[in-house]
Short mmCIF file of C-alpha atoms in Angstrom, two decimals:
data_model
loop_
_atom_site.label_atom_id
_atom_site.label_comp_id
_atom_site.label_asym_id
_atom_site.label_seq_id
_atom_site.Cartn_x
_atom_site.Cartn_y
_atom_site.Cartn_z
CA UNK A 1370 -3.14 55.11 7.93
CA UNK A 1371 -5.29 52.37 7.29
CA UNK A 1372 -7.88 51.12 9.99
CA UNK A 1373 -7.41 47.57 10.92
CA UNK A 1374 -9.77 44.84 9.78
CA UNK A 1375 -12.16 44.30 11.90
CA UNK A 1376 -12.14 40.73 13.22
CA UNK A 1377 -15.15 40.19 11.65
CA UNK A 1378 -13.99 40.26 8.63
CA UNK A 1379 -11.00 39.11 8.79
CA UNK A 1380 -12.32 35.30 10.26
CA UNK A 1381 -14.69 35.69 7.07
CA UNK A 1382 -11.49 35.69 5.06
CA UNK A 1383 -10.50 32.35 6.51
CA UNK A 1384 -13.52 30.90 6.08
CA UNK A 1385 -13.07 27.90 3.92
CA UNK A 1386 -16.27 29.07 1.70
CA UNK A 1387 -14.64 32.59 0.89
CA UNK A 1388 -12.93 30.98 -2.24
CA UNK A 1389 -14.19 32.60 -5.88
CA UNK A 1390 -14.39 29.69 -8.29
CA UNK A 1391 -11.77 30.96 -10.34
CA UNK A 1392 -9.56 29.96 -6.67
CA UNK A 1393 -11.53 27.31 -6.84
CA UNK A 1394 -10.84 25.96 -10.26
CA UNK A 1395 -6.91 26.67 -9.51
CA UNK A 1396 -7.02 24.25 -6.94
CA UNK A 1397 -8.51 21.55 -8.45
CA UNK A 1398 -6.50 21.97 -11.20
CA UNK A 1399 -3.36 21.77 -9.59
CA UNK A 1400 -4.33 18.95 -7.31
CA UNK A 1401 -5.43 16.67 -10.18
CA UNK A 1402 -2.02 17.39 -12.55
CA UNK A 1403 -0.01 16.64 -9.42
CA UNK A 1404 -1.92 13.69 -7.99
CA UNK A 1405 -2.01 11.79 -10.80
CA UNK A 1406 1.49 11.16 -10.86
CA UNK A 1407 1.53 10.62 -7.94
CA UNK A 1408 3.22 7.21 -6.87
CA UNK A 1409 2.55 7.63 -3.13
CA UNK A 1410 0.75 9.45 -0.76
CA UNK A 1411 1.64 13.20 -0.24
CA UNK A 1412 2.12 15.29 2.77
CA UNK A 1413 -1.24 17.37 2.96
CA UNK A 1414 0.76 20.50 4.21
CA UNK A 1415 3.69 20.82 2.26
CA UNK A 1416 1.53 19.69 -0.82
CA UNK A 1417 -1.00 22.50 -0.33
CA UNK A 1418 1.96 25.26 0.32
CA UNK A 1419 3.49 24.67 -3.30
CA UNK A 1420 -0.28 25.27 -4.75
CA UNK A 1421 -0.10 28.21 -2.59
CA UNK A 1422 2.74 29.59 -4.59
CA UNK A 1423 1.43 27.48 -7.62
CA UNK A 1424 -1.81 29.31 -8.03
CA UNK A 1425 -1.40 32.11 -6.01
CA UNK A 1426 -4.11 31.88 -4.34
CA UNK A 1427 -3.73 33.47 -1.09
CA UNK A 1428 -5.27 31.91 1.62
CA UNK A 1429 -3.87 30.32 4.14
CA UNK A 1430 -2.63 26.68 4.01
CA UNK A 1431 -4.67 24.96 6.39
CA UNK A 1432 -7.47 27.17 5.02
CA UNK A 1433 -6.55 25.64 1.55
CA UNK A 1434 -6.98 22.27 2.86
CA UNK A 1435 -9.57 22.31 4.61
CA UNK A 1436 -11.74 23.57 1.65
CA UNK A 1437 -10.24 20.94 -0.36
CA UNK A 1438 -10.96 18.20 2.17
CA UNK A 1439 -14.85 19.19 2.91
CA UNK A 1440 -15.88 21.26 -0.67
CA UNK A 1441 -13.56 20.54 -3.44
CA UNK A 1442 -13.30 16.76 -3.34
CA UNK A 1443 -17.30 15.79 -2.92
CA UNK A 1444 -17.03 18.38 -6.17
CA UNK A 1445 -13.85 17.07 -8.13
CA UNK A 1446 -15.70 13.18 -7.76
CA UNK A 1447 -18.72 13.80 -8.95
CA UNK A 1448 -17.35 16.36 -12.00
CA UNK A 1449 -17.85 15.04 -16.03
CA UNK A 1450 -14.69 16.48 -17.21
CA UNK A 1451 -12.57 14.06 -14.92
CA UNK A 1452 -12.51 9.89 -15.60
CA UNK A 1453 -12.82 7.55 -12.77
CA UNK A 1454 -8.73 6.57 -12.78
CA UNK A 1455 -7.92 10.07 -11.89
CA UNK A 1456 -10.67 11.30 -9.53
CA UNK A 1457 -9.45 7.83 -7.55
CA UNK A 1458 -6.15 8.95 -7.89
CA UNK A 1459 -6.53 11.96 -6.04
CA UNK A 1460 -8.40 10.83 -3.20
CA UNK A 1461 -5.50 8.15 -2.51
CA UNK A 1462 -2.65 10.26 -2.69
CA UNK A 1463 -4.27 13.81 -1.24
CA UNK A 1464 -6.01 10.42 1.75
CA UNK A 1465 -9.47 12.01 1.05
CA UNK A 1466 -12.10 9.49 2.45
CA UNK A 1467 -14.01 7.71 -0.55
CA UNK A 1468 -17.69 7.62 -0.47
CA UNK A 1469 -19.57 4.69 -0.97
CA UNK A 1470 -21.89 6.05 -4.26
CA UNK A 1471 -18.56 6.80 -5.57
CA UNK A 1472 -17.18 3.64 -4.49
CA UNK A 1473 -19.69 2.18 -6.49
CA UNK A 1474 -18.60 3.69 -9.71
CA UNK A 1475 -15.14 2.49 -9.14
CA UNK A 1476 -15.96 -0.89 -8.92
CA UNK A 1477 -17.89 -0.44 -11.96
CA UNK A 1478 -15.50 0.30 -14.21
CA UNK A 1479 -13.51 -1.86 -13.48
CA UNK A 1480 -10.76 0.18 -11.06
CA UNK A 1481 -9.92 -2.53 -7.95
CA UNK A 1482 -9.23 -0.96 -4.55
CA UNK A 1483 -8.91 -1.98 -0.89
CA UNK A 1484 -10.50 0.50 1.58
CA UNK A 1485 -10.38 1.38 4.93
CA UNK A 1486 -12.85 1.44 7.77
CA UNK A 1487 -12.12 5.22 7.71
CA UNK A 1488 -12.60 5.65 4.50
CA UNK A 1489 -9.25 5.86 3.02
CA UNK A 1490 -7.92 3.73 0.40
CA UNK A 1491 -5.12 1.69 1.11
CA UNK A 1492 -4.41 -0.81 -2.14
CA UNK A 1493 -5.10 0.67 -5.42
CA UNK A 1494 -4.83 -1.22 -8.59
CA UNK A 1495 -5.56 -0.39 -12.61
CA UNK A 1496 -3.56 -1.69 -15.49
CA UNK A 1497 -0.03 -2.41 -15.10
CA UNK A 1498 0.12 -0.23 -11.82
CA UNK A 1499 -0.22 -1.17 -8.35
CA UNK A 1500 -0.08 1.87 -5.01
CA UNK A 1501 -0.23 0.63 -1.80
CA UNK A 1502 -0.62 2.61 1.23
CA UNK A 1503 1.87 1.27 4.77
CA UNK A 1504 0.69 -0.48 6.45
CA UNK A 1505 -2.79 -1.76 5.09
CA UNK A 1506 -6.03 -1.64 7.45
CA UNK A 1507 -7.65 -5.01 7.80
CA UNK A 1508 -11.04 -4.01 7.43
CA UNK A 1509 -13.27 -1.71 5.07
CA UNK A 1510 -16.19 1.16 5.40
CA UNK A 1511 -18.50 -1.15 3.81
CA UNK A 1512 -20.28 -3.91 5.89
CA UNK A 1513 -19.62 -6.24 3.84
CA UNK A 1514 -16.89 -8.36 5.42
CA UNK A 1515 -14.24 -8.47 2.60
CA UNK A 1516 -11.28 -6.37 2.22
CA UNK A 1517 -11.10 -5.78 -1.35
CA UNK A 1518 -13.77 -4.20 -4.08
CA UNK A 1519 -13.64 -5.49 -8.35
CA UNK A 1520 -15.76 -6.15 -11.07
CA UNK A 1521 -17.41 -9.46 -10.48
CA UNK A 1522 -20.60 -9.14 -8.48
CA UNK A 1523 -18.50 -6.24 -6.73
CA UNK A 1524 -16.34 -8.21 -4.42
CA UNK A 1525 -13.19 -9.68 -5.52
CA UNK A 1526 -9.89 -10.26 -4.46
CA UNK A 1527 -6.67 -9.43 -6.52
CA UNK A 1528 -2.54 -10.25 -5.36
CA UNK A 1529 -0.52 -7.47 -4.76
CA UNK A 1530 1.80 -8.62 -7.34
CA UNK A 1531 1.68 -10.61 -9.97
CA UNK A 1532 5.49 -11.01 -11.07
CA UNK A 1533 4.02 -12.05 -15.00
CA UNK A 1534 0.45 -11.43 -16.55
CA UNK A 1535 0.13 -12.91 -20.02
CA UNK A 1536 3.23 -11.73 -20.52
CA UNK A 1537 3.15 -8.29 -19.09
CA UNK A 1538 5.44 -7.28 -16.06
CA UNK A 1539 3.30 -5.41 -13.12
CA UNK A 1540 4.32 -2.23 -11.16
CA UNK A 1541 4.94 -3.22 -7.28
CA UNK A 1542 5.22 0.37 -5.70
CA UNK A 1543 5.70 0.44 -1.79
CA UNK A 1544 4.89 3.63 -0.17
CA UNK A 1545 4.86 4.94 3.07
CA UNK A 1546 2.50 7.68 4.86
CA UNK A 1547 4.19 9.53 6.70
CA UNK A 1548 1.88 11.47 9.70
CA UNK A 1549 1.39 15.27 9.70
CA UNK A 1550 2.70 15.90 12.80
CA UNK A 1551 4.55 12.66 13.64
CA UNK A 1552 4.75 12.01 17.49
CA UNK A 1553 8.09 11.65 18.95
CA UNK A 1554 6.46 9.33 21.79
CA UNK A 1555 5.61 7.00 18.98
CA UNK A 1556 7.54 3.74 19.82
CA UNK A 1557 9.42 2.00 16.67
CA UNK A 1558 7.39 -1.23 16.00
CA UNK A 1559 9.15 -4.24 16.97
CA UNK A 1560 8.25 -8.13 16.67
CA UNK A 1561 7.40 -7.53 19.90
CA UNK A 1562 5.21 -4.91 19.74
CA UNK A 1563 2.49 -6.31 16.71
CA UNK A 1564 0.18 -9.42 17.80
CA UNK A 1565 1.01 -12.56 16.35
CA UNK A 1566 -1.90 -12.42 13.99
CA UNK A 1567 -1.11 -9.28 12.51
CA UNK A 1568 2.56 -10.65 11.27
CA UNK A 1569 1.21 -13.83 10.20
CA UNK A 1570 -1.47 -11.65 7.78
CA UNK A 1571 0.62 -9.69 6.99
CA UNK A 1572 3.21 -12.21 5.75
CA UNK A 1573 0.16 -14.15 4.06
CA UNK A 1574 -0.63 -11.14 2.03
CA UNK A 1575 3.10 -11.32 0.97
CA UNK A 1576 3.01 -14.89 0.20
CA UNK A 1577 0.25 -14.99 -1.59
CA UNK A 1578 0.66 -12.06 -3.27
CA UNK A 1579 3.00 -14.08 -6.38
CA UNK A 1580 -0.19 -15.45 -7.38
CA UNK A 1581 1.35 -19.30 -7.35
CA UNK A 1582 -1.44 -21.89 -6.22
CA UNK A 1583 1.61 -24.18 -4.62
CA UNK A 1584 2.63 -22.09 -1.73
CA UNK A 1585 -0.67 -20.15 -1.32
CA UNK A 1586 -2.47 -23.34 -0.97
CA UNK A 1587 0.54 -24.87 1.96
CA UNK A 1588 0.30 -20.63 3.40
CA UNK A 1589 -3.36 -20.84 3.21
CA UNK A 1590 -3.15 -24.36 5.67
CA UNK A 1591 -0.84 -23.52 8.11
CA UNK A 1592 -3.27 -19.78 8.63
CA UNK A 1593 -6.21 -21.99 9.25
CA UNK A 1594 -4.23 -24.13 11.64
CA UNK A 1595 -2.97 -21.13 13.46
CA UNK A 1596 -6.01 -19.07 13.28
CA UNK A 1597 -7.27 -21.68 15.81
CA UNK A 1598 -4.45 -21.82 17.99
CA UNK A 1599 -4.67 -19.73 21.82
CA UNK A 1600 -1.14 -20.37 22.50
CA UNK A 1601 1.17 -17.73 20.96
CA UNK A 1602 4.26 -20.75 20.73
CA UNK A 1603 1.94 -22.85 18.45
CA UNK A 1604 0.97 -19.48 16.19
CA UNK A 1605 4.59 -19.21 15.68
CA UNK A 1606 5.46 -22.36 15.02
CA UNK A 1607 2.79 -22.49 12.11
CA UNK A 1608 4.16 -19.40 10.79
CA UNK A 1609 7.88 -20.32 10.74
CA UNK A 1610 6.13 -23.91 9.00
CA UNK A 1611 4.85 -22.30 6.36
CA UNK A 1612 7.15 -19.72 5.68
CA UNK A 1613 10.17 -22.57 5.04
CA UNK A 1614 7.52 -24.38 3.51
CA UNK A 1615 6.96 -21.74 0.54
CA UNK A 1616 10.49 -21.40 0.99
CA UNK A 1617 11.66 -24.82 -0.37
CA UNK A 1618 8.38 -24.54 -2.64
CA UNK A 1619 10.47 -21.64 -4.00
CA UNK A 1620 13.68 -23.73 -5.15
CA UNK A 1621 11.90 -26.11 -6.43
CA UNK A 1622 10.36 -23.57 -9.16
CA UNK A 1623 13.87 -22.39 -9.64
CA UNK A 1624 15.47 -25.71 -9.95
CA UNK A 1625 13.47 -26.86 -12.60
CA UNK A 1626 13.24 -26.57 -15.67
CA UNK A 1627 9.19 -27.28 -15.94
CA UNK A 1628 6.59 -25.12 -14.99
CA UNK A 1629 4.91 -27.45 -12.78
CA UNK A 1630 1.06 -26.12 -14.01
CA UNK A 1631 -0.28 -24.03 -16.19
CA UNK A 1632 -0.70 -20.36 -15.66
CA UNK A 1633 1.93 -17.71 -14.05
CA UNK A 1634 5.44 -19.11 -15.00
CA UNK A 1635 7.76 -20.57 -12.62
CA UNK A 1636 9.36 -17.95 -10.28
CA UNK A 1637 13.46 -16.18 -11.49
CA UNK A 1638 16.01 -15.87 -9.54
CA UNK A 1639 14.47 -11.83 -9.34
CA UNK A 1640 11.27 -12.56 -8.23
CA UNK A 1641 12.04 -15.23 -5.48
CA UNK A 1642 14.44 -11.85 -3.80
CA UNK A 1643 11.80 -9.44 -4.30
CA UNK A 1644 9.44 -11.79 -1.92
CA UNK A 1645 11.49 -12.07 0.62
CA UNK A 1646 12.44 -8.54 0.51
CA UNK A 1647 9.28 -7.56 0.76
CA UNK A 1648 9.00 -9.08 4.11
CA UNK A 1649 12.36 -7.53 5.21
CA UNK A 1650 11.32 -4.51 3.80
CA UNK A 1651 6.95 -4.09 4.70
CA UNK A 1652 8.02 -5.08 8.23
CA UNK A 1653 8.95 -1.45 9.34
CA UNK A 1654 10.84 -3.44 12.68
CA UNK A 1655 14.37 -2.23 13.64
CA UNK A 1656 15.59 -5.83 14.55
CA UNK A 1657 15.28 -5.80 10.57
CA UNK A 1658 17.72 -3.52 10.03
CA UNK A 1659 21.25 -6.19 8.96
CA UNK A 1660 18.40 -7.92 7.08
CA UNK A 1661 17.62 -5.03 5.15
CA UNK A 1662 21.40 -4.54 4.63
CA UNK A 1663 22.26 -8.30 3.64
CA UNK A 1664 18.98 -7.55 1.10
CA UNK A 1665 20.88 -5.07 -0.42
CA UNK A 1666 24.89 -6.91 -0.87
CA UNK A 1667 23.18 -9.45 -2.12
CA UNK A 1668 21.36 -7.50 -4.84
CA UNK A 1669 24.44 -6.01 -5.90
CA UNK A 1670 25.90 -9.89 -6.48
CA UNK A 1671 23.05 -11.01 -8.46
CA UNK A 1672 24.40 -7.99 -10.93
CA UNK A 1673 27.10 -10.47 -11.84
CA UNK A 1674 27.36 -13.70 -9.63
CA UNK A 1675 25.92 -17.41 -9.69
CA UNK A 1676 22.11 -17.82 -8.96
CA UNK A 1677 23.26 -20.50 -6.40
CA UNK A 1678 25.04 -18.75 -4.15
CA UNK A 1679 22.91 -15.86 -4.04
CA UNK A 1680 19.94 -18.12 -3.23
CA UNK A 1681 22.06 -19.86 -0.97
CA UNK A 1682 22.52 -16.42 0.59
CA UNK A 1683 18.86 -15.52 0.23
CA UNK A 1684 18.17 -18.65 2.58
CA UNK A 1685 20.37 -17.54 5.22
CA UNK A 1686 18.76 -14.22 5.29
CA UNK A 1687 15.33 -15.89 5.44
CA UNK A 1688 16.85 -18.76 8.27
CA UNK A 1689 17.91 -15.37 10.34
CA UNK A 1690 14.51 -14.09 9.89
CA UNK A 1691 12.64 -17.07 11.19
CA UNK A 1692 14.69 -16.97 14.03
CA UNK A 1693 13.48 -13.23 14.72
CA UNK A 1694 10.00 -14.44 14.61
CA UNK A 1695 10.84 -17.23 16.30
CA UNK A 1696 12.21 -15.18 19.70
#
């Protein structure tokens, strides 16, 4: 019978440095190939379990994961064999913090991203694809005070969704990050457990993402007013007024046969519905479950129905949303 391996040898085999160059390269190739196609952050434990099966690397899953995070990811961003976009997609998909030096490289090639205070990529935008992590973190890892990074002067703000830009459709992909080990003690988010300021900022992102200046201008007015309010009821009132005004302007733009100003086209019913669908679906409150079902019903009725009826139904749903926020 073969004698048992000494514990020191077993520890060495499980050490993250105990990988051959061929094994490292197999892992990198697998990660890059899968991450380029990923439209959302993956569950790392499951990802590396599949990586182990595909690459035939005989290491514990946790060890492979640690190896990639501590050694291979930093090595990957410095490799000349992969373009910057591929590297960003890998960091986004695997939830790997971005290095400040690599961030500068990303900015130079006009890839726009939003980074959290922990260095994770919250929003990635390039070409016709926008990938967004939920929930978006409001601060970044640099001391610049802005959440947005782009090519102009190193900093720029960009909308999360542009319905139509120079005739090209933008693709919006909402993603939900699931914890590796979800805690049963974590409560389901509700309107009561989230501050008014947080709700206001998230709705501001949704309205602002339409890239329509009338809506954004009106909302900014109420956003600024509510920022100085210490009374919660006053803040909620500002939220409701801003949303109601945005709703009214949206209806006017749909009804108007003429685009009010050059640039973005008038909102179509589809974009109009998408706006409020994002509000209801992005806010993962259990109180919104009925609204989510109603939105889906509206989408079905739109396929062959009257737009006016659909818009009227959307207004009813939106009114219910305002009531929920005000409660």
